[in-house]
């Protein structure tokens, strides 16, 4: 697949998502970057801001095998992964696959379940496989998790462990719509009764697994100059040297940031990465990976502002 074809595919996906989702253009763009970079996405925002509906519409436009898990406090790992059940007719154990065996998984309200159950996703997100009773079962190569969560201040939530947060490429903040967008939402959906479904709003599949795999393969061919690699590494290492941060970003963050920058360049029609690609994505890649030091918390500092300061302070190649 050529870069022009990648751009055409992305535009088709945007158009289909736009049939059902009002606004959220920045979030949709970031989802496209994550799709072509083969990274997972965490959506955070207040209830009722269409996080779940956006994920459903995105999956419908991609034409991928879609699975959904509604995370609750009593959810168990076996409810996600599946289990081997004894079949009395055959006198043998039969694998019953859980909802994680799909191409795009919507992990809805992922922070509503305890860490024990959240950990069931770790192997799947990192290695695209699930191990049950000592046997590894492969997931699709393009397996993608789109998780949603309410802000941590909401009642009845469990903070995600750092090891799990680090497996998400992006944490995207879904905000309330503008006045004009909210009026459009009420006009479009206020006349509809019952659940909203992407297909009812004219959303159709414009891709499939093979097409997306070809696009991701094309993105891997984007040139990443040595100077840009050095810039990414220096930016990530700067998070570990900041006195305001108790925990910096991992080497995985550097790899994922570089991959995402390639995807952004491809969506922009370029076959090379610019430092501006790295700067534009740094906030979404780092905001969920950094922990404030106790002194910074007392002073009321914010991770977003610290990331912006680090990007400003780290010299970019010319």
PDB file of C-alpha atoms in Angstrom:
ATOM      1  CA  UNK A   1       0.000   0.000   0.000  1.00  0.00           C
ATOM      2  CA  UNK A   2       1.303   3.449  -0.926  1.00  0.00           C
ATOM      3  CA  UNK A   3       1.189   6.509   1.300  1.00  0.00           C
ATOM      4  CA  UNK A   4      -1.478   8.001  -0.948  1.00  0.00           C
ATOM      5  CA  UNK A   5      -3.626   4.925  -0.404  1.00  0.00           C
ATOM      6  CA  UNK A   6      -3.068   5.156   3.360  1.00  0.00           C
ATOM      7  CA  UNK A   7      -4.285   8.757   3.249  1.00  0.00           C
ATOM      8  CA  UNK A   8      -7.332   7.791   1.193  1.00  0.00           C
ATOM      9  CA  UNK A   9      -8.179   4.982   3.628  1.00  0.00           C
ATOM     10  CA  UNK A  10      -7.852   7.345   6.595  1.00  0.00           C
ATOM     11  CA  UNK A  11     -10.130   9.893   4.949  1.00  0.00           C
ATOM     12  CA  UNK A  12     -12.749   7.222   4.295  1.00  0.00           C
ATOM     13  CA  UNK A  13     -12.652   6.153   7.946  1.00  0.00           C
ATOM     14  CA  UNK A  14     -12.986   9.773   9.091  1.00  0.00           C
ATOM     15  CA  UNK A  15     -16.016  10.246   6.833  1.00  0.00           C
ATOM     16  CA  UNK A  16     -17.756   7.125   8.148  1.00  0.00           C
ATOM     17  CA  UNK A  17     -17.106   8.013  11.798  1.00  0.00           C
ATOM     18  CA  UNK A  18     -18.321  11.552  11.106  1.00  0.00           C
ATOM     19  CA  UNK A  19     -21.721  10.201  10.042  1.00  0.00           C
ATOM     20  CA  UNK A  20     -22.453   9.184  13.635  1.00  0.00           C
ATOM     21  CA  UNK A  21     -20.069  11.058  15.935  1.00  0.00           C
ATOM     22  CA  UNK A  22     -20.368  14.830  16.238  1.00  0.00           C
ATOM     23  CA  UNK A  23     -17.061  16.596  16.826  1.00  0.00           C
ATOM     24  CA  UNK A  24     -14.183  14.793  18.619  1.00  0.00           C
ATOM     25  CA  UNK A  25     -11.997  15.291  15.522  1.00  0.00           C
ATOM     26  CA  UNK A  26      -8.766  15.311  17.546  1.00  0.00           C
ATOM     27  CA  UNK A  27      -9.703  12.038  19.252  1.00  0.00           C
ATOM     28  CA  UNK A  28     -10.611  10.408  15.926  1.00  0.00           C
ATOM     29  CA  UNK A  29      -7.293  11.543  14.455  1.00  0.00           C
ATOM     30  CA  UNK A  30      -5.410  10.050  17.406  1.00  0.00           C
ATOM     31  CA  UNK A  31      -7.351   6.789  17.020  1.00  0.00           C
ATOM     32  CA  UNK A  32      -6.201   6.632  13.382  1.00  0.00           C
ATOM     33  CA  UNK A  33      -2.599   7.181  14.440  1.00  0.00           C
ATOM     34  CA  UNK A  34      -2.920   4.410  17.026  1.00  0.00           C
ATOM     35  CA  UNK A  35      -4.548   2.093  14.480  1.00  0.00           C
ATOM     36  CA  UNK A  36      -1.718   2.421  11.970  1.00  0.00           C
ATOM     37  CA  UNK A  37       0.917   2.335  14.728  1.00  0.00           C
ATOM     38  CA  UNK A  38      -0.760  -0.801  16.138  1.00  0.00           C
ATOM     39  CA  UNK A  39      -1.077   0.665  19.622  1.00  0.00           C
ATOM     40  CA  UNK A  40      -3.812   0.542  22.246  1.00  0.00           C
ATOM     41  CA  UNK A  41      -5.821   3.567  23.348  1.00  0.00           C
ATOM     42  CA  UNK A  42      -7.299   4.660  26.665  1.00  0.00           C
ATOM     43  CA  UNK A  43     -10.181   7.160  26.475  1.00  0.00           C
ATOM     44  CA  UNK A  44     -10.929   9.167  29.605  1.00  0.00           C
ATOM     45  CA  UNK A  45     -13.797  11.579  30.039  1.00  0.00           C
ATOM     46  CA  UNK A  46     -17.008  12.294  31.918  1.00  0.00           C
ATOM     47  CA  UNK A  47     -19.952   9.918  31.466  1.00  0.00           C
ATOM     48  CA  UNK A  48     -22.163  10.677  28.495  1.00  0.00           C
ATOM     49  CA  UNK A  49     -19.469  12.068  26.191  1.00  0.00           C
ATOM     50  CA  UNK A  50     -19.831   9.230  23.635  1.00  0.00           C
ATOM     51  CA  UNK A  51     -16.625   7.360  24.486  1.00  0.00           C
ATOM     52  CA  UNK A  52     -18.263   3.969  24.045  1.00  0.00           C
ATOM     53  CA  UNK A  53     -20.248   5.045  20.989  1.00  0.00           C
ATOM     54  CA  UNK A  54     -17.085   6.454  19.387  1.00  0.00           C
ATOM     55  CA  UNK A  55     -15.289   3.114  19.849  1.00  0.00           C
ATOM     56  CA  UNK A  56     -18.268   1.217  18.415  1.00  0.00           C
ATOM     57  CA  UNK A  57     -18.461   3.537  15.398  1.00  0.00           C
ATOM     58  CA  UNK A  58     -14.714   3.316  14.811  1.00  0.00           C
ATOM     59  CA  UNK A  59     -14.900  -0.493  14.818  1.00  0.00           C
ATOM     60  CA  UNK A  60     -17.882  -0.435  12.450  1.00  0.00           C
ATOM     61  CA  UNK A  61     -15.995   1.765   9.978  1.00  0.00           C
ATOM     62  CA  UNK A  62     -12.958  -0.542  10.104  1.00  0.00           C
ATOM     63  CA  UNK A  63     -14.938  -3.715   9.475  1.00  0.00           C
ATOM     64  CA  UNK A  64     -13.064  -5.578  12.218  1.00  0.00           C
ATOM     65  CA  UNK A  65     -14.312  -8.413  14.404  1.00  0.00           C
ATOM     66  CA  UNK A  66     -15.603  -6.456  17.394  1.00  0.00           C
ATOM     67  CA  UNK A  67     -15.804  -7.524  21.025  1.00  0.00           C
ATOM     68  CA  UNK A  68     -16.970  -5.674  24.100  1.00  0.00           C
ATOM     69  CA  UNK A  69     -16.435  -6.233  27.812  1.00  0.00           C
ATOM     70  CA  UNK A  70     -18.327  -4.200  30.377  1.00  0.00           C
ATOM     71  CA  UNK A  71     -15.976  -4.083  33.354  1.00  0.00           C
ATOM     72  CA  UNK A  72     -17.645  -4.430  36.759  1.00  0.00           C
ATOM     73  CA  UNK A  73     -16.323  -4.995  40.311  1.00  0.00           C
ATOM     74  CA  UNK A  74     -17.309  -8.688  40.249  1.00  0.00           C
ATOM     75  CA  UNK A  75     -15.770  -9.476  36.840  1.00  0.00           C
ATOM     76  CA  UNK A  76     -13.257 -12.348  36.923  1.00  0.00           C
ATOM     77  CA  UNK A  77     -10.256 -13.014  34.634  1.00  0.00           C
ATOM     78  CA  UNK A  78     -11.987 -16.076  33.195  1.00  0.00           C
ATOM     79  CA  UNK A  79     -14.881 -13.872  32.086  1.00  0.00           C
ATOM     80  CA  UNK A  80     -12.415 -12.081  29.823  1.00  0.00           C
ATOM     81  CA  UNK A  81     -10.078 -14.815  28.665  1.00  0.00           C
ATOM     82  CA  UNK A  82     -12.347 -17.871  28.661  1.00  0.00           C
ATOM     83  CA  UNK A  83     -11.576 -21.271  30.153  1.00  0.00           C
ATOM     84  CA  UNK A  84     -11.253 -24.977  29.476  1.00  0.00           C
ATOM     85  CA  UNK A  85     -14.535 -26.699  30.350  1.00  0.00           C
ATOM     86  CA  UNK A  86     -15.030 -30.425  30.655  1.00  0.00           C
ATOM     87  CA  UNK A  87     -17.331 -31.841  27.980  1.00  0.00           C
ATOM     88  CA  UNK A  88     -19.088 -34.907  29.364  1.00  0.00           C
ATOM     89  CA  UNK A  89     -20.131 -36.039  25.876  1.00  0.00           C
ATOM     90  CA  UNK A  90     -16.562 -36.251  24.602  1.00  0.00           C
ATOM     91  CA  UNK A  91     -14.890 -36.816  28.002  1.00  0.00           C
ATOM     92  CA  UNK A  92     -12.410 -34.086  27.148  1.00  0.00           C
ATOM     93  CA  UNK A  93     -11.776 -30.456  27.982  1.00  0.00           C
ATOM     94  CA  UNK A  94     -13.006 -27.931  25.401  1.00  0.00           C
ATOM     95  CA  UNK A  95     -11.734 -24.383  25.135  1.00  0.00           C
ATOM     96  CA  UNK A  96     -14.457 -21.797  25.563  1.00  0.00           C
ATOM     97  CA  UNK A  97     -13.018 -18.556  24.237  1.00  0.00           C
ATOM     98  CA  UNK A  98     -13.761 -15.318  26.059  1.00  0.00           C
ATOM     99  CA  UNK A  99     -14.679 -11.991  24.430  1.00  0.00           C
ATOM    100  CA  UNK A 100     -11.011 -11.019  24.222  1.00  0.00           C
ATOM    101  CA  UNK A 101     -10.671 -13.226  21.135  1.00  0.00           C
ATOM    102  CA  UNK A 102     -11.499 -10.529  18.601  1.00  0.00           C
ATOM    103  CA  UNK A 103      -9.720  -7.915  16.480  1.00  0.00           C
ATOM    104  CA  UNK A 104     -10.933  -4.754  18.226  1.00  0.00           C
ATOM    105  CA  UNK A 105     -11.847  -5.008  21.891  1.00  0.00           C
ATOM    106  CA  UNK A 106     -13.833  -2.300  23.655  1.00  0.00           C
ATOM    107  CA  UNK A 107     -12.896  -2.474  27.340  1.00  0.00           C
ATOM    108  CA  UNK A 108     -15.689  -0.330  28.704  1.00  0.00           C
ATOM    109  CA  UNK A 109     -15.127   1.416  32.049  1.00  0.00           C
ATOM    110  CA  UNK A 110     -11.919  -0.531  32.553  1.00  0.00           C
ATOM    111  CA  UNK A 111     -11.250   1.121  35.910  1.00  0.00           C
ATOM    112  CA  UNK A 112     -14.463  -0.290  37.405  1.00  0.00           C
ATOM    113  CA  UNK A 113     -12.836  -3.674  38.008  1.00  0.00           C
ATOM    114  CA  UNK A 114     -10.106  -4.656  40.518  1.00  0.00           C
ATOM    115  CA  UNK A 115      -6.428  -4.963  39.457  1.00  0.00           C
ATOM    116  CA  UNK A 116      -6.612  -8.770  39.493  1.00  0.00           C
ATOM    117  CA  UNK A 117      -9.083  -8.697  36.608  1.00  0.00           C
ATOM    118  CA  UNK A 118      -7.380  -5.788  34.854  1.00  0.00           C
ATOM    119  CA  UNK A 119      -4.190  -7.880  34.793  1.00  0.00           C
ATOM    120  CA  UNK A 120      -5.917 -10.413  32.532  1.00  0.00           C
ATOM    121  CA  UNK A 121      -5.299  -7.963  29.685  1.00  0.00           C
ATOM    122  CA  UNK A 122      -1.545  -7.570  30.186  1.00  0.00           C
ATOM    123  CA  UNK A 123      -0.325 -10.500  28.092  1.00  0.00           C
ATOM    124  CA  UNK A 124      -2.926  -9.904  25.387  1.00  0.00           C
ATOM    125  CA  UNK A 125      -2.015  -6.229  25.005  1.00  0.00           C
ATOM    126  CA  UNK A 126       1.747  -6.781  24.931  1.00  0.00           C
ATOM    127  CA  UNK A 127       2.164 -10.115  23.154  1.00  0.00           C
ATOM    128  CA  UNK A 128      -1.133 -10.530  21.286  1.00  0.00           C
ATOM    129  CA  UNK A 129      -1.762 -13.909  22.878  1.00  0.00           C
ATOM    130  CA  UNK A 130      -3.626 -15.493  25.788  1.00  0.00           C
ATOM    131  CA  UNK A 131      -2.309 -18.333  27.947  1.00  0.00           C
ATOM    132  CA  UNK A 132      -4.888 -20.729  29.392  1.00  0.00           C
ATOM    133  CA  UNK A 133      -3.827 -23.755  31.444  1.00  0.00           C
ATOM    134  CA  UNK A 134      -0.288 -23.446  30.128  1.00  0.00           C
ATOM    135  CA  UNK A 135      -1.273 -23.300  26.450  1.00  0.00           C
ATOM    136  CA  UNK A 136      -0.764 -20.104  24.448  1.00  0.00           C
ATOM    137  CA  UNK A 137      -3.552 -19.059  22.085  1.00  0.00           C
ATOM    138  CA  UNK A 138      -2.706 -16.417  19.490  1.00  0.00           C
ATOM    139  CA  UNK A 139      -4.792 -13.297  19.032  1.00  0.00           C
ATOM    140  CA  UNK A 140      -5.021 -11.496  15.664  1.00  0.00           C
ATOM    141  CA  UNK A 141      -1.826  -9.655  14.735  1.00  0.00           C
ATOM    142  CA  UNK A 142      -3.745  -6.377  14.570  1.00  0.00           C
ATOM    143  CA  UNK A 143      -5.472  -6.900  17.942  1.00  0.00           C
ATOM    144  CA  UNK A 144      -6.411  -3.474  19.300  1.00  0.00           C
ATOM    145  CA  UNK A 145      -7.806  -2.474  22.689  1.00  0.00           C
ATOM    146  CA  UNK A 146      -9.837   0.717  23.010  1.00  0.00           C
ATOM    147  CA  UNK A 147     -10.541   1.179  26.701  1.00  0.00           C
ATOM    148  CA  UNK A 148     -12.746   3.786  28.327  1.00  0.00           C
ATOM    149  CA  UNK A 149     -12.649   5.052  31.871  1.00  0.00           C
ATOM    150  CA  UNK A 150     -14.301   7.692  33.970  1.00  0.00           C
ATOM    151  CA  UNK A 151     -12.081  10.239  35.715  1.00  0.00           C
ATOM    152  CA  UNK A 152     -10.393   8.782  38.751  1.00  0.00           C
ATOM    153  CA  UNK A 153     -12.370  11.120  41.009  1.00  0.00           C
ATOM    154  CA  UNK A 154     -15.569   9.212  40.179  1.00  0.00           C
ATOM    155  CA  UNK A 155     -16.979   6.865  42.798  1.00  0.00           C
ATOM    156  CA  UNK A 156     -16.321   3.137  42.646  1.00  0.00           C
ATOM    157  CA  UNK A 157     -13.195   3.095  40.479  1.00  0.00           C
ATOM    158  CA  UNK A 158      -9.822   1.353  40.813  1.00  0.00           C
ATOM    159  CA  UNK A 159      -6.681   3.121  39.540  1.00  0.00           C
ATOM    160  CA  UNK A 160      -5.042   1.166  36.728  1.00  0.00           C
ATOM    161  CA  UNK A 161      -1.639  -0.315  37.654  1.00  0.00           C
ATOM    162  CA  UNK A 162       1.382   1.399  36.103  1.00  0.00           C
ATOM    163  CA  UNK A 163       2.304  -1.801  34.227  1.00  0.00           C
ATOM    164  CA  UNK A 164      -1.055  -1.749  32.471  1.00  0.00           C
ATOM    165  CA  UNK A 165      -1.049   1.989  31.773  1.00  0.00           C
ATOM    166  CA  UNK A 166       2.360   1.598  30.137  1.00  0.00           C
ATOM    167  CA  UNK A 167       0.867  -0.779  27.567  1.00  0.00           C
ATOM    168  CA  UNK A 168      -1.441   1.911  26.201  1.00  0.00           C
ATOM    169  CA  UNK A 169       0.053   3.966  23.403  1.00  0.00           C
ATOM    170  CA  UNK A 170      -2.219   6.951  24.078  1.00  0.00           C
ATOM    171  CA  UNK A 171      -4.371   8.291  26.837  1.00  0.00           C
ATOM    172  CA  UNK A 172      -6.870  10.592  25.146  1.00  0.00           C
ATOM    173  CA  UNK A 173      -8.998  13.076  27.045  1.00  0.00           C
ATOM    174  CA  UNK A 174     -12.574  13.236  25.793  1.00  0.00           C
ATOM    175  CA  UNK A 175     -14.092  16.591  26.728  1.00  0.00           C
ATOM    176  CA  UNK A 176     -17.586  18.034  26.582  1.00  0.00           C
ATOM    177  CA  UNK A 177     -18.666  19.244  23.116  1.00  0.00           C
ATOM    178  CA  UNK A 178     -18.834  22.895  22.153  1.00  0.00           C
ATOM    179  CA  UNK A 179     -22.149  24.769  22.190  1.00  0.00           C
ATOM    180  CA  UNK A 180     -22.646  24.279  18.452  1.00  0.00           C
ATOM    181  CA  UNK A 181     -21.673  20.604  18.588  1.00  0.00           C
ATOM    182  CA  UNK A 182     -24.008  19.920  21.489  1.00  0.00           C
ATOM    183  CA  UNK A 183     -26.857  21.539  19.589  1.00  0.00           C
ATOM    184  CA  UNK A 184     -26.115  19.255  16.628  1.00  0.00           C
ATOM    185  CA  UNK A 185     -26.074  16.234  18.946  1.00  0.00           C
ATOM    186  CA  UNK A 186     -29.493  17.112  20.359  1.00  0.00           C
ATOM    187  CA  UNK A 187     -30.862  17.737  16.867  1.00  0.00           C
ATOM    188  CA  UNK A 188     -29.501  14.448  15.516  1.00  0.00           C
ATOM    189  CA  UNK A 189     -30.152  12.140  18.454  1.00  0.00           C
ATOM    190  CA  UNK A 190     -32.959  13.856  20.350  1.00  0.00           C
ATOM    191  CA  UNK A 191     -35.483  12.534  17.836  1.00  0.00           C
ATOM    192  CA  UNK A 192     -34.277   8.931  18.121  1.00  0.00           C
ATOM    193  CA  UNK A 193     -35.629   6.508  20.687  1.00  0.00           C
ATOM    194  CA  UNK A 194     -33.756   3.490  21.996  1.00  0.00           C
ATOM    195  CA  UNK A 195     -30.052   2.634  21.678  1.00  0.00           C
ATOM    196  CA  UNK A 196     -27.942   4.353  19.053  1.00  0.00           C
ATOM    197  CA  UNK A 197     -26.284   2.006  16.556  1.00  0.00           C
ATOM    198  CA  UNK A 198     -23.679   3.082  13.978  1.00  0.00           C
ATOM    199  CA  UNK A 199     -25.383   1.077  11.223  1.00  0.00           C
ATOM    200  CA  UNK A 200     -28.649   2.958  11.802  1.00  0.00           C
ATOM    201  CA  UNK A 201     -26.774   6.206  11.114  1.00  0.00           C
ATOM    202  CA  UNK A 202     -25.355   5.001   7.815  1.00  0.00           C
ATOM    203  CA  UNK A 203     -21.914   3.895   9.025  1.00  0.00           C
ATOM    204  CA  UNK A 204     -20.510   1.082   6.882  1.00  0.00           C
ATOM    205  CA  UNK A 205     -17.191  -0.742   6.732  1.00  0.00           C
ATOM    206  CA  UNK A 206     -14.614   0.844   4.433  1.00  0.00           C
ATOM    207  CA  UNK A 207     -11.743  -1.475   5.401  1.00  0.00           C
ATOM    208  CA  UNK A 208     -10.973  -4.953   6.678  1.00  0.00           C
ATOM    209  CA  UNK A 209      -8.194  -6.673   8.581  1.00  0.00           C
ATOM    210  CA  UNK A 210      -6.046  -7.188   5.469  1.00  0.00           C
ATOM    211  CA  UNK A 211      -6.353  -3.545   4.414  1.00  0.00           C
ATOM    212  CA  UNK A 212      -5.420  -2.269   7.853  1.00  0.00           C
ATOM    213  CA  UNK A 213      -2.465  -4.672   8.045  1.00  0.00           C
ATOM    214  CA  UNK A 214      -1.238  -3.375   4.673  1.00  0.00           C
ATOM    215  CA  UNK A 215      -1.536   0.218   5.889  1.00  0.00           C
ATOM    216  CA  UNK A 216       0.371  -0.594   9.098  1.00  0.00           C
ATOM    217  CA  UNK A 217       3.074  -2.269   7.022  1.00  0.00           C
ATOM    218  CA  UNK A 218       3.386   0.845   4.860  1.00  0.00           C
ATOM    219  CA  UNK A 219       3.728   3.008   7.974  1.00  0.00           C
ATOM    220  CA  UNK A 220       6.660   0.903   9.183  1.00  0.00           C
ATOM    221  CA  UNK A 221       8.548   1.999   6.072  1.00  0.00           C
ATOM    222  CA  UNK A 222       8.433   5.680   7.054  1.00  0.00           C
ATOM    223  CA  UNK A 223      11.954   7.071   7.472  1.00  0.00           C
ATOM    224  CA  UNK A 224      12.962   7.848  11.042  1.00  0.00           C
ATOM    225  CA  UNK A 225      16.207   9.823  10.903  1.00  0.00           C
ATOM    226  CA  UNK A 226      18.908   9.212  13.476  1.00  0.00           C
ATOM    227  CA  UNK A 227      18.553  12.795  14.690  1.00  0.00           C
ATOM    228  CA  UNK A 228      14.836  12.248  15.367  1.00  0.00           C
ATOM    229  CA  UNK A 229      15.582   8.981  17.196  1.00  0.00           C
ATOM    230  CA  UNK A 230      18.055  10.891  19.356  1.00  0.00           C
ATOM    231  CA  UNK A 231      15.413  13.553  20.013  1.00  0.00           C
ATOM    232  CA  UNK A 232      12.840  10.954  21.101  1.00  0.00           C
ATOM    233  CA  UNK A 233      15.331   9.275  23.449  1.00  0.00           C
ATOM    234  CA  UNK A 234      16.452  12.577  24.997  1.00  0.00           C
ATOM    235  CA  UNK A 235      12.855  13.632  25.565  1.00  0.00           C
ATOM    236  CA  UNK A 236      11.957  10.344  27.264  1.00  0.00           C
ATOM    237  CA  UNK A 237      15.101  10.365  29.396  1.00  0.00           C
ATOM    238  CA  UNK A 238      14.340  13.939  30.468  1.00  0.00           C
ATOM    239  CA  UNK A 239      11.220  12.653  32.231  1.00  0.00           C
ATOM    240  CA  UNK A 240      13.425  10.530  34.469  1.00  0.00           C
ATOM    241  CA  UNK A 241      15.652  13.460  35.449  1.00  0.00           C
ATOM    242  CA  UNK A 242      12.887  15.877  36.425  1.00  0.00           C
ATOM    243  CA  UNK A 243      12.694  16.661  40.141  1.00  0.00           C
ATOM    244  CA  UNK A 244       8.932  17.124  39.766  1.00  0.00           C
ATOM    245  CA  UNK A 245       8.394  13.539  38.648  1.00  0.00           C
ATOM    246  CA  UNK A 246       8.634  10.533  40.956  1.00  0.00           C
ATOM    247  CA  UNK A 247       8.516   8.139  38.006  1.00  0.00           C
ATOM    248  CA  UNK A 248       9.534   8.821  34.416  1.00  0.00           C
ATOM    249  CA  UNK A 249       8.686   7.113  31.145  1.00  0.00           C
ATOM    250  CA  UNK A 250       9.991   3.672  30.177  1.00  0.00           C
ATOM    251  CA  UNK A 251      11.947   2.633  27.068  1.00  0.00           C
ATOM    252  CA  UNK A 252       8.639   1.190  25.812  1.00  0.00           C
ATOM    253  CA  UNK A 253       7.321   4.755  25.760  1.00  0.00           C
ATOM    254  CA  UNK A 254      10.182   5.809  23.487  1.00  0.00           C
ATOM    255  CA  UNK A 255       9.486   2.961  21.064  1.00  0.00           C
ATOM    256  CA  UNK A 256       5.764   3.673  20.994  1.00  0.00           C
ATOM    257  CA  UNK A 257       6.317   7.409  20.532  1.00  0.00           C
ATOM    258  CA  UNK A 258       8.561   6.743  17.541  1.00  0.00           C
ATOM    259  CA  UNK A 259       6.016   4.357  16.005  1.00  0.00           C
ATOM    260  CA  UNK A 260       3.203   6.849  16.533  1.00  0.00           C
ATOM    261  CA  UNK A 261       5.280   9.610  14.932  1.00  0.00           C
ATOM    262  CA  UNK A 262       5.685   7.412  11.849  1.00  0.00           C
ATOM    263  CA  UNK A 263       1.925   6.935  11.652  1.00  0.00           C
ATOM    264  CA  UNK A 264       1.278  10.665  12.013  1.00  0.00           C
ATOM    265  CA  UNK A 265       3.748  11.391   9.223  1.00  0.00           C
ATOM    266  CA  UNK A 266       1.979   8.869   6.984  1.00  0.00           C
ATOM    267  CA  UNK A 267      -1.404  10.465   7.661  1.00  0.00           C
ATOM    268  CA  UNK A 268       0.146  13.787   6.693  1.00  0.00           C
ATOM    269  CA  UNK A 269       1.369  12.273   3.416  1.00  0.00           C
ATOM    270  CA  UNK A 270       5.060  12.316   4.325  1.00  0.00           C
ATOM    271  CA  UNK A 271       7.526   9.439   4.083  1.00  0.00           C
ATOM    272  CA  UNK A 272       9.713  10.872   6.852  1.00  0.00           C
ATOM    273  CA  UNK A 273       9.187  11.904  10.479  1.00  0.00           C
ATOM    274  CA  UNK A 274       9.558  15.500  11.629  1.00  0.00           C
ATOM    275  CA  UNK A 275      10.334  16.618  15.194  1.00  0.00           C
ATOM    276  CA  UNK A 276       6.910  18.305  15.102  1.00  0.00           C
ATOM    277  CA  UNK A 277       5.322  14.831  14.883  1.00  0.00           C
ATOM    278  CA  UNK A 278       7.028  13.883  18.131  1.00  0.00           C
ATOM    279  CA  UNK A 279       6.040  17.149  19.817  1.00  0.00           C
ATOM    280  CA  UNK A 280       2.400  16.804  18.770  1.00  0.00           C
ATOM    281  CA  UNK A 281       2.103  13.286  20.211  1.00  0.00           C
ATOM    282  CA  UNK A 282       4.232  13.651  23.357  1.00  0.00           C
ATOM    283  CA  UNK A 283       1.330  14.676  25.592  1.00  0.00           C
ATOM    284  CA  UNK A 284      -0.916  11.746  24.639  1.00  0.00           C
ATOM    285  CA  UNK A 285       1.964   9.265  24.974  1.00  0.00           C
ATOM    286  CA  UNK A 286       3.300  10.537  28.298  1.00  0.00           C
ATOM    287  CA  UNK A 287       0.370  11.863  30.339  1.00  0.00           C
ATOM    288  CA  UNK A 288      -0.525   8.428  31.771  1.00  0.00           C
ATOM    289  CA  UNK A 289       3.053   7.259  32.297  1.00  0.00           C
ATOM    290  CA  UNK A 290       4.369   9.976  34.612  1.00  0.00           C
ATOM    291  CA  UNK A 291       3.859  10.224  38.382  1.00  0.00           C
ATOM    292  CA  UNK A 292       4.245  13.533  40.186  1.00  0.00           C
ATOM    293  CA  UNK A 293       6.648  13.745  43.109  1.00  0.00           C
ATOM    294  CA  UNK A 294       5.077  14.489  46.517  1.00  0.00           C
ATOM    295  CA  UNK A 295       6.506  18.019  46.446  1.00  0.00           C
ATOM    296  CA  UNK A 296       5.036  18.680  42.987  1.00  0.00           C
ATOM    297  CA  UNK A 297       1.637  17.412  44.146  1.00  0.00           C
ATOM    298  CA  UNK A 298       1.700  19.745  47.143  1.00  0.00           C
ATOM    299  CA  UNK A 299       2.559  22.649  44.851  1.00  0.00           C
ATOM    300  CA  UNK A 300      -0.391  21.756  42.622  1.00  0.00           C
ATOM    301  CA  UNK A 301       1.622  21.061  39.494  1.00  0.00           C
ATOM    302  CA  UNK A 302       0.041  19.177  36.589  1.00  0.00           C
ATOM    303  CA  UNK A 303       1.550  16.418  34.444  1.00  0.00           C
ATOM    304  CA  UNK A 304       0.277  18.094  31.260  1.00  0.00           C
ATOM    305  CA  UNK A 305       2.172  21.299  32.024  1.00  0.00           C
ATOM    306  CA  UNK A 306       5.337  19.401  32.962  1.00  0.00           C
ATOM    307  CA  UNK A 307       5.273  17.475  29.667  1.00  0.00           C
ATOM    308  CA  UNK A 308       4.875  20.747  27.757  1.00  0.00           C
ATOM    309  CA  UNK A 309       7.835  22.201  29.664  1.00  0.00           C
ATOM    310  CA  UNK A 310       9.984  19.147  28.911  1.00  0.00           C
ATOM    311  CA  UNK A 311       9.125  19.320  25.209  1.00  0.00           C
ATOM    312  CA  UNK A 312      10.035  23.025  25.217  1.00  0.00           C
ATOM    313  CA  UNK A 313      13.299  22.418  27.087  1.00  0.00           C
ATOM    314  CA  UNK A 314      14.479  19.476  24.957  1.00  0.00           C
ATOM    315  CA  UNK A 315      16.287  20.767  21.894  1.00  0.00           C
ATOM    316  CA  UNK A 316      14.825  19.455  18.657  1.00  0.00           C
ATOM    317  CA  UNK A 317      16.936  18.719  15.575  1.00  0.00           C
ATOM    318  CA  UNK A 318      16.811  21.271  12.780  1.00  0.00           C
TER     319      UNK A 318
END
